[in-house]
Short mmCIF file of C-alpha atoms and ligand atoms in Angstrom, two decimals:
data_model
loop_
_atom_site.label_atom_id
_atom_site.label_comp_id
_atom_site.label_asym_id
_atom_site.label_seq_id
_atom_site.Cartn_x
_atom_site.Cartn_y
_atom_site.Cartn_z
CA MET G 1 284.53 51.94 91.86
CA ASP G 2 281.49 54.10 92.30
CA PHE G 3 280.17 55.77 95.48
CA ASN G 4 276.95 53.77 94.92
CA GLU G 5 278.79 50.55 95.72
CA LEU G 6 279.84 51.56 99.23
CA GLY G 7 276.52 51.00 100.99
CA LEU G 8 275.75 54.66 101.68
CA SER G 9 272.15 55.95 101.84
CA PRO G 10 270.53 57.86 98.95
CA ALA G 11 270.54 61.06 101.06
CA VAL G 12 274.30 60.91 101.58
CA LEU G 13 274.94 59.91 97.97
CA ARG G 14 272.95 62.93 96.85
CA ALA G 15 275.10 65.20 99.01
CA VAL G 16 278.28 63.62 97.57
CA GLN G 17 276.93 64.21 94.09
CA ASP G 18 276.13 67.83 94.96
CA VAL G 19 279.75 68.33 96.06
CA GLY G 20 280.85 66.96 92.70
CA TYR G 21 282.99 63.97 93.70
CA LYS G 22 283.17 61.50 90.85
CA GLU G 23 284.61 58.49 92.65
CA PRO G 24 285.72 57.56 96.15
CA THR G 25 289.35 58.02 97.09
CA PRO G 26 291.27 54.86 98.20
CA ILE G 27 290.69 55.49 101.92
CA GLN G 28 286.98 56.09 101.27
CA ARG G 29 286.75 52.91 99.20
CA GLU G 30 288.32 50.86 101.97
CA ALA G 31 286.99 52.52 105.11
CA ILE G 32 283.36 53.38 104.36
CA PRO G 33 282.02 49.79 104.02
CA VAL G 34 283.94 48.74 107.17
CA VAL G 35 282.72 51.70 109.24
CA LEU G 36 279.15 50.93 108.17
CA THR G 37 279.45 47.41 109.64
CA GLY G 38 280.30 48.91 113.03
CA ARG G 39 283.89 47.63 113.13
CA ASP G 40 286.79 49.65 114.56
CA VAL G 41 289.19 51.18 112.05
CA LEU G 42 292.86 52.02 112.34
CA GLY G 43 293.52 54.33 109.41
CA CYS G 44 297.01 55.37 108.45
CA ALA G 45 296.36 58.22 106.07
CA GLN G 46 297.59 61.72 105.70
CA THR G 47 295.40 64.74 105.17
CA GLY G 48 294.60 65.35 101.55
CA THR G 49 293.62 61.73 100.95
CA GLY G 50 289.91 62.35 101.58
CA LYS G 51 290.00 60.73 105.01
CA THR G 52 287.50 63.17 106.57
CA ALA G 53 284.74 61.99 104.26
CA SER G 54 285.80 58.39 104.92
CA PHE G 55 284.42 58.70 108.45
CA THR G 56 281.85 61.52 108.14
CA LEU G 57 279.85 59.92 105.30
CA PRO G 58 279.18 56.56 107.05
CA MET G 59 278.68 58.30 110.43
CA ILE G 60 275.87 60.39 108.98
CA ASP G 61 274.08 57.21 107.94
CA MET G 62 274.74 55.39 111.20
CA LEU G 63 273.49 58.27 113.30
CA SER G 64 270.36 58.88 111.23
CA GLN G 65 268.66 56.20 113.37
CA GLY G 66 267.99 57.16 116.98
CA ARG G 67 267.61 60.37 118.92
CA SER G 68 269.98 62.48 120.92
CA ARG G 69 269.38 63.51 124.52
CA ALA G 70 270.29 66.78 126.19
CA ARG G 71 273.99 67.07 127.05
CA MET G 72 274.59 63.48 125.87
CA PRO G 73 276.21 63.47 122.43
CA ARG G 74 275.87 60.26 120.44
CA SER G 75 279.22 60.52 118.72
CA LEU G 76 282.45 62.31 119.45
CA ILE G 77 285.19 63.46 117.09
CA LEU G 78 288.43 64.63 118.68
CA GLU G 79 290.62 66.98 116.68
CA PRO G 80 293.97 68.45 117.73
CA THR G 81 293.30 72.00 116.54
CA ARG G 82 290.37 74.37 116.33
CA GLU G 83 290.88 74.80 112.61
CA LEU G 84 290.65 71.07 111.96
CA ALA G 85 287.60 70.78 114.18
CA THR G 86 285.95 73.58 112.21
CA GLN G 87 286.85 71.89 108.96
CA VAL G 88 285.28 68.61 110.06
CA SER G 89 282.12 70.43 111.10
CA ASP G 90 282.02 72.05 107.65
CA ASN G 91 282.23 68.53 106.19
CA PHE G 92 279.28 67.37 108.29
CA GLU G 93 277.25 70.33 107.13
CA LYS G 94 278.13 69.68 103.51
CA TYR G 95 277.51 65.94 103.50
CA GLY G 96 274.63 65.94 105.99
CA LYS G 97 272.52 68.57 104.29
CA HIS G 98 269.81 66.08 103.25
CA THR G 99 269.59 64.58 106.73
CA LYS G 100 268.57 66.07 110.06
CA LEU G 101 271.63 65.58 112.23
CA SER G 102 272.44 68.04 114.96
CA MET G 103 276.01 68.96 115.55
CA ALA G 104 278.05 70.95 118.07
CA LEU G 105 281.54 72.29 117.83
CA LEU G 106 283.42 72.64 121.11
CA ILE G 107 286.60 74.58 120.59
CA GLY G 108 288.54 76.96 122.74
CA GLY G 109 288.33 80.66 121.98
CA GLU G 110 284.60 80.59 121.13
CA SER G 111 281.74 81.50 123.45
CA MET G 112 281.13 78.69 125.93
CA ASP G 113 277.55 79.87 126.59
CA GLU G 114 276.55 79.35 122.98
CA GLN G 115 278.26 75.94 122.90
CA MET G 116 276.38 74.90 126.03
CA ARG G 117 273.05 76.07 124.63
CA VAL G 118 273.56 73.79 121.60
CA LEU G 119 274.62 70.88 123.82
CA ASN G 120 271.54 71.28 125.97
CA ARG G 121 269.33 70.79 122.95
CA GLY G 122 271.01 67.40 122.36
CA VAL G 123 273.55 66.67 119.62
CA ASP G 124 274.22 63.70 117.37
CA VAL G 125 277.75 64.73 116.51
CA LEU G 126 280.10 66.49 118.87
CA ILE G 127 283.35 67.75 117.37
CA ALA G 128 285.83 68.94 119.96
CA THR G 129 289.40 69.74 120.87
CA PRO G 130 290.40 67.76 123.99
CA GLY G 131 291.00 70.74 126.29
CA ARG G 132 287.63 72.44 125.83
CA LEU G 133 285.80 69.12 126.07
CA LEU G 134 287.38 68.28 129.43
CA ASP G 135 286.76 71.80 130.62
CA LEU G 136 283.02 71.41 130.02
CA TYR G 137 283.01 67.89 131.38
CA ASP G 138 284.68 69.01 134.61
CA ARG G 139 282.01 71.69 135.01
CA GLY G 140 279.37 68.99 134.73
CA LYS G 141 277.97 70.42 131.49
CA ILE G 142 278.35 67.31 129.40
CA LEU G 143 277.93 63.54 129.82
CA LEU G 144 279.85 61.14 127.64
CA ASN G 145 278.19 57.83 128.45
CA ASP G 146 275.95 57.82 125.39
CA VAL G 147 278.81 58.11 122.88
CA LYS G 148 278.51 55.23 120.42
CA VAL G 149 281.10 56.29 117.88
CA LEU G 150 284.44 57.86 118.73
CA VAL G 151 286.79 59.31 116.13
CA ILE G 152 290.34 60.20 117.09
CA ASP G 153 291.71 62.17 114.18
CA GLU G 154 295.33 63.17 113.56
CA ALA G 155 296.53 61.07 116.51
CA ASP G 156 300.20 61.72 115.81
CA ARG G 157 299.59 65.44 115.99
CA MET G 158 297.76 64.98 119.29
CA LEU G 159 300.94 63.30 120.49
CA ASP G 160 303.15 66.14 119.24
CA MET G 161 300.94 68.67 120.96
CA GLY G 162 300.96 66.86 124.30
CA PHE G 163 297.23 66.00 124.18
CA ILE G 164 297.58 62.27 124.72
CA PRO G 165 296.94 62.37 128.51
CA ASP G 166 293.73 64.36 127.79
CA VAL G 167 292.71 61.90 125.08
CA GLU G 168 293.35 58.95 127.39
CA ARG G 169 291.23 60.56 130.07
CA ILE G 170 288.41 61.25 127.61
CA VAL G 171 288.47 57.68 126.30
CA GLY G 172 288.24 56.46 129.91
CA LEU G 173 285.00 58.44 130.27
CA LEU G 174 283.33 56.75 127.29
CA PRO G 175 281.36 53.51 127.36
CA PRO G 176 283.59 50.53 126.46
CA SER G 177 281.02 49.21 123.99
CA ARG G 178 281.53 51.77 121.28
CA GLN G 179 282.95 51.93 117.76
CA THR G 180 286.32 53.66 117.51
CA LEU G 181 287.85 55.10 114.36
CA PHE G 182 291.46 56.08 114.82
CA PHE G 183 293.39 58.04 112.19
CA SER G 184 297.01 59.04 112.09
CA ALA G 185 299.30 60.17 109.30
CA THR G 186 302.20 58.25 110.83
CA MET G 187 302.38 55.25 113.15
CA PRO G 188 305.26 55.72 115.57
CA PRO G 189 305.38 53.18 118.45
CA GLU G 190 303.56 55.49 120.91
CA ILE G 191 300.66 55.84 118.49
CA ARG G 192 300.59 52.11 117.88
CA ARG G 193 300.43 51.55 121.66
CA LEU G 194 297.45 53.92 121.92
CA ALA G 195 295.71 52.26 119.02
CA ASP G 196 296.15 48.88 120.73
CA ALA G 197 294.67 50.30 123.93
CA PHE G 198 291.69 52.08 122.32
CA LEU G 199 290.66 49.75 119.50
CA THR G 200 289.11 46.28 119.44
CA ASN G 201 289.98 44.05 116.50
CA PRO G 202 290.34 47.03 114.15
CA LYS G 203 290.52 46.84 110.39
CA GLU G 204 293.86 48.39 109.49
CA ILE G 205 293.78 50.58 106.43
CA THR G 206 296.90 52.20 105.06
CA VAL G 207 296.35 54.20 101.92
CA ALA G 208 299.81 55.56 101.31
CA PRO G 209 303.10 54.59 102.87
CA PRO G 210 303.46 56.68 106.01
CA ALA G 211 305.08 60.02 105.39
CA SER G 212 305.14 59.87 101.62
CA PRO G 213 304.35 63.24 100.10
CA ALA G 214 301.73 63.40 97.36
CA LEU G 215 303.29 62.63 93.99
CA THR G 216 301.69 65.74 92.55
CA VAL G 217 303.84 68.03 94.70
CA ALA G 218 307.03 69.24 93.01
CA GLN G 219 309.63 69.77 95.71
CA ALA G 220 312.76 71.89 95.75
CA LEU G 221 315.39 72.97 98.27
CA ALA G 222 317.49 76.14 98.24
CA VAL G 223 320.48 76.36 100.59
CA VAL G 224 321.29 79.95 101.42
CA PRO G 225 322.88 81.78 104.34
CA ASP G 226 320.46 81.98 107.25
CA GLU G 227 320.45 85.75 107.14
CA ASP G 228 319.52 85.74 103.43
CA LYS G 229 316.45 83.53 103.77
CA ARG G 230 313.96 86.39 103.69
CA GLU G 231 315.52 87.79 100.54
CA ALA G 232 315.55 84.31 99.00
CA LEU G 233 311.89 83.83 99.86
CA ARG G 234 310.91 87.13 98.26
CA ARG G 235 312.76 86.17 95.10
CA LEU G 236 311.16 82.75 94.97
CA ILE G 237 307.69 84.21 95.42
CA ARG G 238 308.29 86.75 92.66
CA ALA G 239 309.75 84.16 90.31
CA GLU G 240 307.07 81.56 90.87
CA ASN G 241 303.54 81.89 89.67
CA VAL G 242 302.16 81.99 93.21
CA LYS G 243 298.40 82.07 93.36
CA ASN G 244 298.30 81.53 97.10
CA ALA G 245 300.87 80.07 99.46
CA LEU G 246 301.32 78.84 102.98
CA ILE G 247 304.69 79.78 104.42
CA PHE G 248 305.81 77.77 107.43
CA CYS G 249 308.06 78.96 110.22
CA ASN G 250 309.17 76.84 113.17
CA ARG G 251 308.51 79.49 115.80
CA LYS G 252 305.54 81.73 116.44
CA LYS G 253 307.88 84.68 116.91
CA ASP G 254 309.29 84.14 113.43
CA VAL G 255 305.77 83.92 111.98
CA ASP G 256 305.17 87.49 113.16
CA ILE G 257 308.56 88.73 112.02
CA LEU G 258 308.24 87.21 108.55
CA HIS G 259 304.68 88.43 108.17
CA LYS G 260 305.76 91.99 108.95
CA SER G 261 308.73 91.71 106.63
CA LEU G 262 306.66 90.46 103.69
CA SER G 263 304.00 93.10 104.25
CA LYS G 264 306.67 95.77 104.37
CA HIS G 265 307.97 94.55 101.01
CA GLY G 266 304.53 94.98 99.51
CA PHE G 267 303.29 91.38 99.56
CA SER G 268 299.73 90.55 100.48
CA ALA G 269 300.39 88.54 103.64
CA ALA G 270 298.80 87.49 106.93
CA ALA G 271 299.96 85.53 109.97
CA LEU G 272 298.43 82.53 111.71
CA HIS G 273 299.67 81.00 114.93
CA GLY G 274 298.39 79.54 118.17
CA ASP G 275 298.88 82.66 120.29
CA MET G 276 296.42 84.69 118.25
CA PRO G 277 292.85 85.11 119.56
CA GLN G 278 290.45 82.64 117.94
CA ALA G 279 288.36 85.38 116.33
CA LYS G 280 291.47 86.72 114.59
CA ARG G 281 292.51 83.21 113.49
CA THR G 282 289.10 82.58 111.96
CA GLU G 283 289.04 85.98 110.26
CA THR G 284 292.56 85.46 108.86
CA LEU G 285 291.73 82.02 107.51
CA ASP G 286 288.54 83.28 105.91
CA ALA G 287 290.46 86.08 104.22
CA PHE G 288 293.02 83.58 102.93
CA ARG G 289 290.39 81.11 101.74
CA HIS G 290 288.58 83.90 99.88
CA ASP G 291 291.75 85.13 98.18
CA GLN G 292 291.77 88.43 100.03
CA VAL G 293 295.26 87.54 101.26
CA ARG G 294 297.77 85.76 99.05
CA LEU G 295 300.41 84.58 101.51
CA LEU G 296 299.69 83.02 104.89
CA VAL G 297 302.68 82.76 107.21
CA ALA G 298 301.89 80.05 109.72
CA SER G 299 303.15 77.79 112.46
CA ASP G 300 302.72 74.02 112.19
CA VAL G 301 300.04 73.78 114.83
CA ALA G 302 297.82 76.46 113.36
CA ALA G 303 298.10 75.19 109.81
CA ARG G 304 297.93 71.48 110.50
CA GLY G 305 295.53 69.75 108.16
CA LEU G 306 294.17 72.97 106.68
CA ASP G 307 292.21 72.17 103.60
CA ILE G 308 292.51 75.08 101.26
CA ALA G 309 291.36 74.37 97.79
CA PHE G 310 293.83 75.13 95.00
CA LEU G 311 296.74 76.11 97.19
CA SER G 312 299.46 76.62 94.60
CA HIS G 313 302.56 76.73 96.82
CA VAL G 314 304.01 75.82 100.17
CA PHE G 315 307.22 77.45 101.35
CA ASN G 316 309.16 76.05 104.26
CA PHE G 317 310.87 79.17 105.49
CA ASP G 318 312.48 76.98 108.16
CA VAL G 319 313.47 73.34 107.87
CA PRO G 320 310.98 71.63 110.18
CA ILE G 321 312.42 70.19 113.36
CA ASN G 322 310.46 66.94 112.99
CA ALA G 323 310.92 65.31 109.61
CA GLU G 324 307.25 64.23 109.58
CA ASP G 325 306.18 67.86 109.67
CA TYR G 326 307.75 68.33 106.26
CA VAL G 327 305.30 65.84 104.79
CA HIS G 328 302.37 67.49 106.57
CA ARG G 329 303.45 70.94 105.47
CA ILE G 330 303.90 70.19 101.81
CA GLY G 331 300.73 68.09 101.89
CA ARG G 332 298.77 71.36 102.09
CA THR G 333 299.33 71.68 98.35
CA GLY G 334 298.89 69.09 95.63
CA ARG G 335 295.65 67.98 97.26
CA ALA G 336 293.14 65.64 95.65
CA GLY G 337 295.39 65.01 92.67
CA ARG G 338 296.08 68.66 91.84
CA GLU G 339 299.55 69.97 91.12
CA GLY G 340 301.40 71.88 93.78
CA ARG G 341 304.88 73.26 94.37
CA ALA G 342 306.81 73.12 97.62
CA PHE G 343 310.04 75.00 98.30
CA MET G 344 312.21 74.74 101.35
CA LEU G 345 314.85 77.22 102.45
CA ALA G 346 317.72 75.78 104.45
CA ALA G 347 320.81 77.30 105.99
CA PRO G 348 323.97 75.16 105.72
CA GLU G 349 323.71 74.15 109.38
CA ASP G 350 320.29 72.59 108.68
CA GLY G 351 322.14 69.72 106.95
CA PRO G 352 321.23 66.98 109.45
CA ALA G 353 317.55 68.07 109.54
CA VAL G 354 317.38 68.01 105.73
CA ALA G 355 319.05 64.59 105.70
CA ALA G 356 316.41 63.28 108.14
CA ILE G 357 313.64 64.50 105.82
CA GLU G 358 315.26 62.95 102.77
CA LYS G 359 315.64 59.67 104.65
CA LEU G 360 311.97 59.77 105.63
CA ILE G 361 310.67 60.50 102.15
CA GLY G 362 313.16 58.10 100.64
CA LYS G 363 314.66 60.44 98.07
CA PRO G 364 316.73 63.59 97.80
CA ILE G 365 314.92 66.88 97.46
CA PRO G 366 316.06 68.52 94.22
CA ARG G 367 318.35 71.51 94.86
CA VAL G 368 317.58 74.83 93.24
CA GLU G 369 319.47 78.05 93.03
CA VAL G 370 317.77 81.31 93.74
CA ASP G 371 318.93 83.45 90.91
CA GLY G 372 321.34 86.19 91.91
CA MET G 373 321.94 84.76 95.37
CA GLU G 374 324.80 82.77 96.76
CA SER G 375 324.00 79.11 96.97
CA LEU G 376 325.70 77.02 99.63
CA GLU G 377 326.21 73.40 100.50
CA LEU G 378 324.68 71.76 103.52
CA ASP G 379 326.93 71.26 106.51
CA MET G 380 326.43 67.76 107.88
CA SER G 381 328.58 68.23 110.99
CA GLY G 382 325.56 68.96 113.17
CA ARG G 383 327.14 72.14 114.54
CA ARG G 384 324.72 75.00 114.71
CA ARG G 385 325.83 78.51 114.14
CA ARG G 386 324.36 80.27 117.11
CA ARG G 387 322.56 83.49 116.42
CA SER G 388 323.29 85.32 119.63
CA ARG G 389 321.19 88.12 121.04
CA ALA G 390 323.84 90.46 119.72
CA GLN G 391 323.25 89.17 116.18
CA PRO G 392 319.50 89.37 115.58
CA ARG G 393 318.04 88.93 112.14
CA GLU G 394 317.45 92.04 110.11
CA ASP G 395 313.77 92.40 110.92
CA GLU G 396 314.23 91.59 114.58
CA ARG G 397 316.68 94.45 114.71
CA LYS G 398 314.25 96.75 113.02
CA SER G 399 311.31 95.70 115.14
CA ARG G 400 313.38 96.54 118.18
CA GLY G 401 314.01 99.90 116.52
CA ALA G 402 317.71 99.72 117.28
CA ASP G 403 321.01 99.52 115.51
CA ARG G 404 320.08 100.88 112.15
CA LYS G 405 323.56 100.78 110.73
CA PRO G 406 324.12 97.03 110.36
CA ALA G 407 320.73 96.67 108.67
CA GLU G 408 321.67 99.30 106.12
CA LYS G 409 324.98 97.61 105.60
CA ARG G 410 323.21 94.29 104.95
CA ARG G 411 320.88 95.90 102.49
CA ARG G 412 323.81 97.21 100.53
CA ARG G 413 325.27 93.70 100.42
CA GLU G 414 322.04 92.16 99.17
CA PRO G 415 322.17 91.59 95.45
CA GLN G 416 319.74 93.86 93.64
CA PRO G 417 318.24 92.19 90.60
CA LYS G 418 317.63 94.35 87.55
CA GLU G 419 315.00 92.06 86.15
CA GLU G 420 312.56 89.46 87.42
CA PRO G 421 314.60 86.65 88.99
CA ARG G 422 314.80 83.25 87.38
CA ILE G 423 314.66 80.04 89.35
CA GLU G 424 316.06 76.82 88.04
CA THR G 425 313.77 74.16 89.39
CA ALA G 426 313.86 70.48 88.69
CA ALA G 427 310.53 68.67 88.67
CA PRO G 428 310.70 65.83 91.19
CA ALA G 429 309.28 63.37 88.71
CA GLU G 430 312.46 63.85 86.72
CA ALA G 431 315.82 62.76 88.02
CA PRO G 432 316.68 65.29 90.69
CA ALA G 433 320.05 66.97 90.80
CA PRO G 434 322.52 64.76 92.66
CA VAL G 435 322.78 65.60 96.31
CA GLN G 436 326.31 65.89 97.57
CA ALA G 437 325.58 66.60 101.16
CA GLN G 438 328.58 64.68 102.48
CA ALA G 439 331.09 65.98 99.97
CA PRO G 440 330.28 69.61 99.31
CA ARG G 441 331.29 70.96 95.95
CA PRO G 442 333.10 74.30 96.11
CA SER G 443 330.76 77.20 95.92
CA ARG G 444 331.30 80.89 95.43
CA ALA G 445 330.61 81.73 99.02
CA GLU G 446 332.64 79.06 100.72
CA PRO G 447 335.85 80.81 101.70
CA GLN G 448 333.95 83.63 103.36
CA ARG G 449 331.60 81.15 105.00
CA ASP G 450 334.45 79.08 106.43
CA ASN G 451 336.03 82.06 108.08
CA ARG G 452 332.75 83.08 109.59
CA ARG G 453 332.14 79.61 110.98
CA ARG G 454 335.58 79.40 112.46
CA LYS G 455 335.05 82.65 114.29
CA ASP G 456 331.59 81.86 115.54
CA GLU G 457 331.81 78.32 116.68
CA GLY G 458 335.44 77.23 116.70
CA ASP G 459 336.91 74.88 114.16
CA ASP G 460 339.04 71.78 114.12
CA LYS G 461 342.02 73.78 112.91
CA ALA G 462 343.28 75.89 115.79
CA VAL G 463 344.31 79.40 114.77
CA VAL G 464 347.49 80.49 116.52
CA GLY G 465 347.90 84.18 117.26
CA LEU G 466 346.57 86.24 114.37
CA GLY G 467 346.73 83.35 111.91
CA ASP G 468 347.61 84.16 108.33
CA HIS G 469 346.04 87.55 108.41
CA VAL G 470 348.10 89.98 110.41
CA PRO G 471 346.33 93.32 110.02
CA ALA G 472 348.26 95.73 107.82
CA PHE G 473 348.45 98.49 110.48
CA LEU G 474 350.48 96.21 112.73
CA MET G 475 353.04 95.61 110.00
CA ARG G 476 353.51 99.30 109.30
CA THR G 477 356.80 100.87 110.59
CA TYR G 478 356.08 103.57 113.09
CA LYS G 479 358.32 106.54 113.56
CA VAL G 480 358.40 107.57 117.21
CA PRO G 481 358.27 111.37 117.66
CA ALA G 482 361.37 112.78 119.33
CA ARG G 483 359.72 113.83 122.65
CA LYS G 484 357.92 110.53 123.05
CA ALA G 485 361.10 108.65 122.25
CA GLU G 486 362.77 110.39 125.15
CA ALA G 487 359.96 109.48 127.51
CA VAL G 488 360.15 105.85 126.43
CA GLU G 489 363.86 105.77 127.04
CA ASN G 490 363.42 107.20 130.56
P1 AMP H 501 290.85 65.43 103.54
O1 AMP H 501 291.97 64.44 103.37
O2 AMP H 501 289.69 64.84 104.23
O3 AMP H 501 291.35 66.68 104.23
O4 AMP H 501 290.32 65.85 102.09
C1 AMP H 501 291.12 66.54 101.17
C2 AMP H 501 290.31 67.18 100.06
O5 AMP H 501 289.83 66.20 99.17
C3 AMP H 501 289.10 67.96 100.52
O6 AMP H 501 289.14 69.21 99.85
C4 AMP H 501 287.92 67.18 100.06
O7 AMP H 501 286.83 68.01 99.74
C5 AMP H 501 288.46 66.47 98.84
N1 AMP H 501 287.81 65.17 98.58
C6 AMP H 501 287.39 64.27 99.49
N2 AMP H 501 286.87 63.20 98.89
C7 AMP H 501 286.96 63.40 97.57
C8 AMP H 501 286.59 62.63 96.41
N3 AMP H 501 286.03 61.45 96.51
N4 AMP H 501 286.84 63.17 95.21
C9 AMP H 501 287.43 64.38 95.10
N5 AMP H 501 287.80 65.16 96.14
C10 AMP H 501 287.56 64.67 97.36
#
């Protein structure tokens, strides 16, 4: 099918041609003609499928008729993060360049004065994050009763981020006679309930089964001791032909720690997370997009939906807590049919989280060994080995500037490769290595690992007294000196 067959105007078609798209993606094929008729849409599509153009292209045509009034936007697009909002506004600029639509971007962290000046001139398209929009609404700076088209994008992420009450309030401020386009990568029951509440007789469009990663992403999983994950990551990066990579951590704190660690080891790296000032986030992303930085260590929220052309790799430094996040994370690569590679590092205790991901994606993730490093089996018991305050990770210790000795000791234990490491990876298209999560095969590191677990978290087998290992000094015969012997006798 050709873009010409979708009912778009010559001005929009020209812009699409300028961008170089040859044919519409499945979501564009299905959604664009429906949106143009004014019907509501419930789109189940993940980022990377071309869903942004599936609503921006027809909206440009629909809004080309009519005029905007001061402080009364004619359409509203809600995005969960500033980065996504910025990306959508870039799309409008790109596709709307042969039309005269006005647009405003309302996101936190940017000057409110400037945003209000644009709003006062009247805008056709308002792209906003829920918090900043309500902030301006509550100050009486914006009126929402002229909104004719509402887009709720990445609804499941809005849910994860706790924005649903804000979204519900915003929807309550809009006129009921409007067109609503609702997109979500997954459709859990809460999202379905919202869709039922917000949409009228929507056309449901599902372009890929929910939570199925792009087929062009080769996936792999390495199971290593938690404290060796940074070393494993460095080896993977060196062994892979990494052009540019997103590296995901579960916690903002770990984003900073890993960023510092990679930089210290000479990698070109930057950090991106929600606690950073907006100006810094924008600057960091620009540097990454323009290949001035090769590795971007990020949290889920900051990196959600980022569209970075030709991203060669995604590394999950941590196994994501929500299985769906795995699909979103690795979906940053392998976009628009290109090839991408996604590695995940797991500690044995991440077994249940890995199993949840494999259940969601419907197949095992091929295991790989990081050359020169001990490779472990996943522990499916669900017990977590607690990393107490007294046992910080190597870089945490260093950043606190304390306790140099254990760090040095660890470094000595780390295997030092003489040559460039080799990674055995299995392409996911081929039969992946069998996963034996329930029945671990013996591995080099197991005896040591077992002992450590028993000490840290208690085991089923109770150890009586000193167990099998009575320290040698206790077994040694001790000759009591004569004077002491007397004292003992008295
Ligand atoms: P999205 O899912 O909207 O984040 O889009 C993912 C990527 O696909 C973006 O880089 C778009 O520029 C690109 N894209 C969108 N539509 C098409 C198309 N019809 N052909 C090729 N690439 C496209």
